Structures are given as structure tokens and as C-alpha cells.
mmCIF file of C-alpha atoms in Angstrom:
data_model
loop_
_atom_site.group_PDB
_atom_site.id
_atom_site.type_symbol
_atom_site.label_atom_id
_atom_site.label_comp_id
_atom_site.label_asym_id
_atom_site.label_seq_id
_atom_site.Cartn_x
_atom_site.Cartn_y
_atom_site.Cartn_z
ATOM 1 C CA MET A 12 -17.774 -28.078 4.940
ATOM 2 C CA LYS A 13 -17.686 -31.655 6.131
ATOM 3 C CA CYS A 14 -17.960 -32.919 9.709
ATOM 4 C CA ILE A 15 -14.659 -32.668 11.584
ATOM 5 C CA GLU A 16 -15.187 -36.145 13.055
ATOM 6 C CA CYS A 17 -16.410 -38.373 10.221
ATOM 7 C CA ASN A 18 -15.787 -36.179 7.130
ATOM 8 C CA ARG A 19 -18.974 -37.537 5.518
ATOM 9 C CA SER A 20 -21.923 -35.331 6.382
ATOM 10 C CA GLU A 21 -22.509 -31.595 6.449
ATOM 11 C CA GLU A 22 -21.319 -29.915 9.656
ATOM 12 C CA ASN A 23 -23.423 -27.866 12.057
ATOM 13 C CA LYS A 24 -22.180 -24.299 12.416
ATOM 14 C CA GLU A 25 -21.849 -24.306 16.228
ATOM 15 C CA SER A 26 -19.893 -27.486 16.798
ATOM 16 C CA GLY A 27 -18.367 -28.485 13.479
ATOM 17 C CA LEU A 28 -19.923 -31.945 13.885
ATOM 18 C CA CYS A 29 -22.751 -33.516 11.904
ATOM 19 C CA ASP A 30 -26.003 -34.518 13.625
ATOM 20 C CA ALA A 31 -24.939 -38.177 14.056
ATOM 21 C CA CYS A 32 -21.552 -37.239 15.540
ATOM 22 C CA GLU A 33 -23.181 -34.675 17.861
ATOM 23 C CA LYS A 34 -25.546 -37.352 19.165
ATOM 24 C CA ILE A 35 -22.600 -39.668 19.859
ATOM 25 C CA GLU A 36 -20.683 -36.843 21.547
ATOM 26 C CA LEU A 37 -23.642 -35.994 23.808
ATOM 27 C CA GLY A 38 -23.836 -39.606 25.010
ATOM 28 C CA LYS A 39 -20.249 -39.612 26.262
ATOM 29 C CA ILE A 40 -19.129 -39.026 29.826
ATOM 30 C CA ASN A 41 -17.357 -35.684 29.571
ATOM 31 C CA GLY A 42 -17.591 -32.136 30.855
ATOM 32 C CA LEU A 43 -18.962 -31.861 34.387
ATOM 33 C CA LEU A 44 -19.465 -35.629 34.524
ATOM 34 C CA TYR A 45 -15.706 -35.981 34.946
ATOM 35 C CA LEU A 46 -16.087 -34.780 38.550
ATOM 36 C CA PRO A 47 -18.446 -37.554 39.729
ATOM 37 C CA ALA A 48 -16.429 -40.060 37.689
ATOM 38 C CA MET A 49 -13.226 -39.003 39.417
ATOM 39 C CA GLY A 50 -15.003 -39.043 42.784
ATOM 40 C CA LEU A 51 -16.243 -42.577 42.184
ATOM 41 C CA VAL A 52 -12.833 -43.926 41.236
ATOM 42 C CA LEU A 53 -11.072 -42.196 44.117
ATOM 43 C CA GLY A 54 -13.878 -43.087 46.535
ATOM 44 C CA THR A 55 -13.726 -46.752 45.614
ATOM 45 C CA CYS A 56 -9.947 -46.903 45.972
ATOM 46 C CA TRP A 57 -9.972 -44.907 49.210
ATOM 47 C CA GLY A 58 -12.848 -47.004 50.573
ATOM 48 C CA ALA A 59 -10.920 -50.224 49.990
ATOM 49 C CA ILE A 60 -7.852 -48.786 51.723
ATOM 50 C CA GLU A 61 -9.930 -47.508 54.655
ATOM 51 C CA LEU A 62 -11.709 -50.851 55.040
ATOM 52 C CA TYR A 63 -8.408 -52.732 55.010
ATOM 53 C CA SER A 64 -6.801 -50.476 57.627
ATOM 54 C CA PHE A 65 -9.948 -50.547 59.775
ATOM 55 C CA ILE A 66 -10.051 -54.358 59.703
ATOM 56 C CA LEU A 67 -6.381 -54.462 60.726
ATOM 57 C CA SER A 68 -7.008 -52.110 63.633
ATOM 58 C CA ILE A 69 -10.109 -54.071 64.719
ATOM 59 C CA PHE A 70 -8.130 -57.332 64.763
ATOM 60 C CA SER A 71 -5.304 -55.674 66.665
ATOM 61 C CA TYR A 72 -7.693 -54.217 69.235
ATOM 62 C CA PHE A 73 -9.617 -57.497 69.565
ATOM 63 C CA ASN A 74 -6.407 -59.488 70.111
ATOM 64 C CA LYS A 75 -5.427 -57.148 72.962
ATOM 65 C CA THR A 76 -8.795 -56.823 74.714
ATOM 66 C CA ASN A 77 -11.003 -59.693 73.482
ATOM 67 C CA PHE A 78 -13.762 -57.098 73.116
ATOM 68 C CA LEU A 79 -15.379 -55.525 70.081
ATOM 69 C CA SER A 80 -17.788 -52.643 70.621
ATOM 70 C CA TYR A 81 -21.064 -52.114 68.824
ATOM 71 C CA TYR A 82 -19.628 -48.901 67.383
ATOM 72 C CA ALA A 83 -16.775 -50.832 65.746
ATOM 73 C CA ILE A 84 -19.157 -53.472 64.387
ATOM 74 C CA GLY A 85 -21.428 -50.750 62.992
ATOM 75 C CA ALA A 86 -18.461 -48.979 61.446
ATOM 76 C CA LEU A 87 -17.316 -52.215 59.815
ATOM 77 C CA VAL A 88 -20.777 -52.876 58.392
ATOM 78 C CA LEU A 89 -21.017 -49.317 57.055
ATOM 79 C CA LEU A 90 -17.559 -49.458 55.477
ATOM 80 C CA VAL A 91 -18.266 -52.782 53.775
ATOM 81 C CA GLY A 92 -21.630 -51.466 52.560
ATOM 82 C CA MET A 93 -20.052 -48.266 51.264
ATOM 83 C CA LEU A 94 -17.370 -50.189 49.405
ATOM 84 C CA LEU A 95 -19.987 -52.408 47.759
ATOM 85 C CA ILE A 96 -22.133 -49.408 46.835
ATOM 86 C CA SER A 97 -19.060 -47.605 45.491
ATOM 87 C CA ILE A 98 -18.138 -50.551 43.295
ATOM 88 C CA TYR A 99 -21.694 -50.880 41.990
ATOM 89 C CA ALA A 100 -22.029 -47.117 41.424
ATOM 90 C CA THR A 101 -18.721 -47.018 39.562
ATOM 91 C CA TRP A 102 -19.742 -49.969 37.412
ATOM 92 C CA SER A 103 -23.164 -48.569 36.559
ATOM 93 C CA PHE A 104 -21.770 -45.065 35.944
ATOM 94 C CA PHE A 105 -19.069 -46.119 33.507
ATOM 95 C CA ARG A 106 -21.329 -48.643 31.770
ATOM 96 C CA ARG A 107 -23.855 -45.775 31.470
ATOM 97 C CA LYS A 108 -26.668 -47.873 32.880
ATOM 98 C CA LYS A 109 -30.141 -46.380 33.097
ATOM 99 C CA SER A 110 -30.113 -46.934 36.862
ATOM 100 C CA ALA A 111 -26.875 -44.954 37.367
ATOM 101 C CA PRO A 112 -28.538 -41.682 38.500
ATOM 102 C CA LYS A 113 -30.519 -43.517 41.200
ATOM 103 C CA VAL A 114 -27.442 -45.444 42.291
ATOM 104 C CA MET A 115 -25.471 -42.200 42.498
ATOM 105 C CA ILE A 116 -28.157 -40.675 44.738
ATOM 106 C CA VAL A 117 -27.898 -43.686 47.052
ATOM 107 C CA TYR A 118 -24.089 -43.405 46.925
ATOM 108 C CA TYR A 119 -24.142 -39.748 48.004
ATOM 109 C CA THR A 120 -26.754 -40.374 50.713
ATOM 110 C CA ILE A 121 -24.842 -43.300 52.216
ATOM 111 C CA GLY A 122 -21.684 -41.184 52.071
ATOM 112 C CA LEU A 123 -23.347 -38.542 54.239
ATOM 113 C CA ILE A 124 -24.679 -41.154 56.665
ATOM 114 C CA ILE A 125 -21.195 -42.627 57.060
ATOM 115 C CA ALA A 126 -19.679 -39.168 57.513
ATOM 116 C CA LEU A 127 -22.179 -38.424 60.273
ATOM 117 C CA TYR A 128 -21.577 -41.835 61.897
ATOM 118 C CA PHE A 129 -17.817 -41.346 62.057
ATOM 119 C CA THR A 130 -17.998 -37.756 63.286
ATOM 120 C CA VAL A 131 -21.205 -36.719 65.041
ATOM 121 C CA PHE A 132 -22.094 -40.125 66.482
ATOM 122 C CA ARG A 133 -18.514 -40.646 67.690
ATOM 123 C CA VAL A 134 -18.539 -37.251 69.411
ATOM 124 C CA ILE A 135 -21.871 -38.027 71.056
ATOM 125 C CA ILE A 136 -20.920 -41.443 72.438
ATOM 126 C CA SER A 137 -17.369 -40.595 73.506
ATOM 127 C CA ASN A 138 -17.820 -36.960 74.617
ATOM 128 C CA ASP A 139 -14.955 -35.853 72.355
ATOM 129 C CA GLN A 140 -14.604 -32.529 70.610
ATOM 130 C CA PHE A 141 -14.873 -31.918 66.873
ATOM 131 C CA ASP A 142 -11.565 -31.319 65.148
ATOM 132 C CA MET A 143 -10.790 -29.978 61.673
ATOM 133 C CA ASN A 144 -10.664 -33.487 60.214
ATOM 134 C CA ASP A 145 -14.229 -34.132 61.427
ATOM 135 C CA ILE A 146 -15.453 -30.901 59.879
ATOM 136 C CA GLY A 147 -13.772 -31.830 56.581
ATOM 137 C CA ILE A 148 -15.491 -35.223 56.592
ATOM 138 C CA ILE A 149 -18.896 -33.643 57.234
ATOM 139 C CA VAL A 150 -18.365 -30.998 54.527
ATOM 140 C CA ASN A 151 -17.364 -33.709 52.061
ATOM 141 C CA GLY A 152 -20.533 -35.695 52.810
ATOM 142 C CA LEU A 153 -22.693 -32.575 52.577
ATOM 143 C CA PHE A 154 -21.051 -31.564 49.305
ATOM 144 C CA GLY A 155 -22.144 -34.816 47.703
ATOM 145 C CA VAL A 156 -25.710 -34.437 48.935
ATOM 146 C CA VAL A 157 -26.112 -30.714 48.252
ATOM 147 C CA ILE A 158 -24.386 -30.651 44.840
ATOM 148 C CA GLY A 159 -24.449 -34.232 43.545
ATOM 149 C CA ILE A 160 -28.046 -35.245 44.208
ATOM 150 C CA PRO A 161 -29.662 -32.171 42.593
ATOM 151 C CA TYR A 162 -27.305 -32.517 39.625
ATOM 152 C CA PHE A 163 -28.320 -36.136 39.066
ATOM 153 C CA LEU A 164 -32.004 -35.311 39.564
ATOM 154 C CA LEU A 165 -32.319 -32.108 37.542
ATOM 155 C CA SER A 166 -29.645 -32.139 34.842
ATOM 156 C CA LYS A 167 -30.837 -32.697 31.290
ATOM 157 C CA ARG A 168 -27.393 -34.010 30.399
ATOM 158 C CA ILE A 169 -27.834 -36.917 32.839
ATOM 159 C CA ASN A 170 -30.945 -38.034 30.961
ATOM 160 C CA ILE A 171 -29.076 -37.924 27.654
ATOM 161 C CA VAL A 172 -26.032 -39.856 28.883
ATOM 162 C CA PHE A 173 -27.699 -42.468 31.091
ATOM 163 C CA CYS A 174 -31.088 -43.047 29.448
ATOM 164 C CA ARG A 175 -30.748 -45.061 26.281
#
């Protein structure tokens, strides 16, 4: 039988593809890599929306009080940094750059730092209580660190897709 993709070479029994087509298929972003890809796209879009709404609220607050706290300035710096890292991580991921796994580790780490800044640090400085939204933000940041970082460090598939 011929390869189901190119119809030129002899197929492998397991996949129905020839060796050349299997190599091309392994280099594609598919399977479990759809989850980080979807997270990057949604994270970049959501980050831009969050930054825009935060800047609007900062300007509104500053116009009323003529004061901008260090917490707000730190939050603005973190949100701008996260948006830039998200854009770079998305670009390197979809271009399948060799540096993409390292960039993804930085992306997940910064995501956790920002989650802790907006939840734990806010609770500490304002003596508020945690609510369910705060817990969801922390779980989301931890999910990226606990699942994403080991996947990008230990997966053999990552080396095949991102190391040319």
C-alpha cells in the first residue's frame, strides 16, 4: 500500500504514512500542544483587554484624586510586561522557534507572579479577604506552573516540534 498522504512511498503499518510524511507530521503543532496554543492566543487577547481596561480605570482614578499608588504603578508595569511576553511567546510558539520552550517557561512563571501580585499581595496590603475569583486566579497561575513547565521541560514531543 502507498502512503495515505503523498501516495508515493510505502506506508508504515501503524500510521499509514511513509517515513517522510511521519517526520513532517511529528513536527506539526497538534495533539496536546493545542492546549498551550489556545492558552497563548486567549491569554494575549485577554491581556490586551485587561491592560486597556486597567489603563482606563487608572486614568479615571487619577483624574478624580490626582494620586497614583505604587500598587497601581506596579500592576501597570506587570500587565504591560505580561502582554509583551505573551506576544513574544505566541510568536515564537507558532513560528516553532528553538527558544519557544524557554519562553513558555518564562510565560508561565510570570503568569504566576502576576496572579500572586493581584491576589495575595492585594490582600496583604489592603487587609481584604480572599474571594472565589482570587482563588480561581491563583489556581490558573499554579496550573501553568505545575502542568506547563514540566511538560515543556520533559516532553520528548517538545524537542521534536521546537528543535530543528
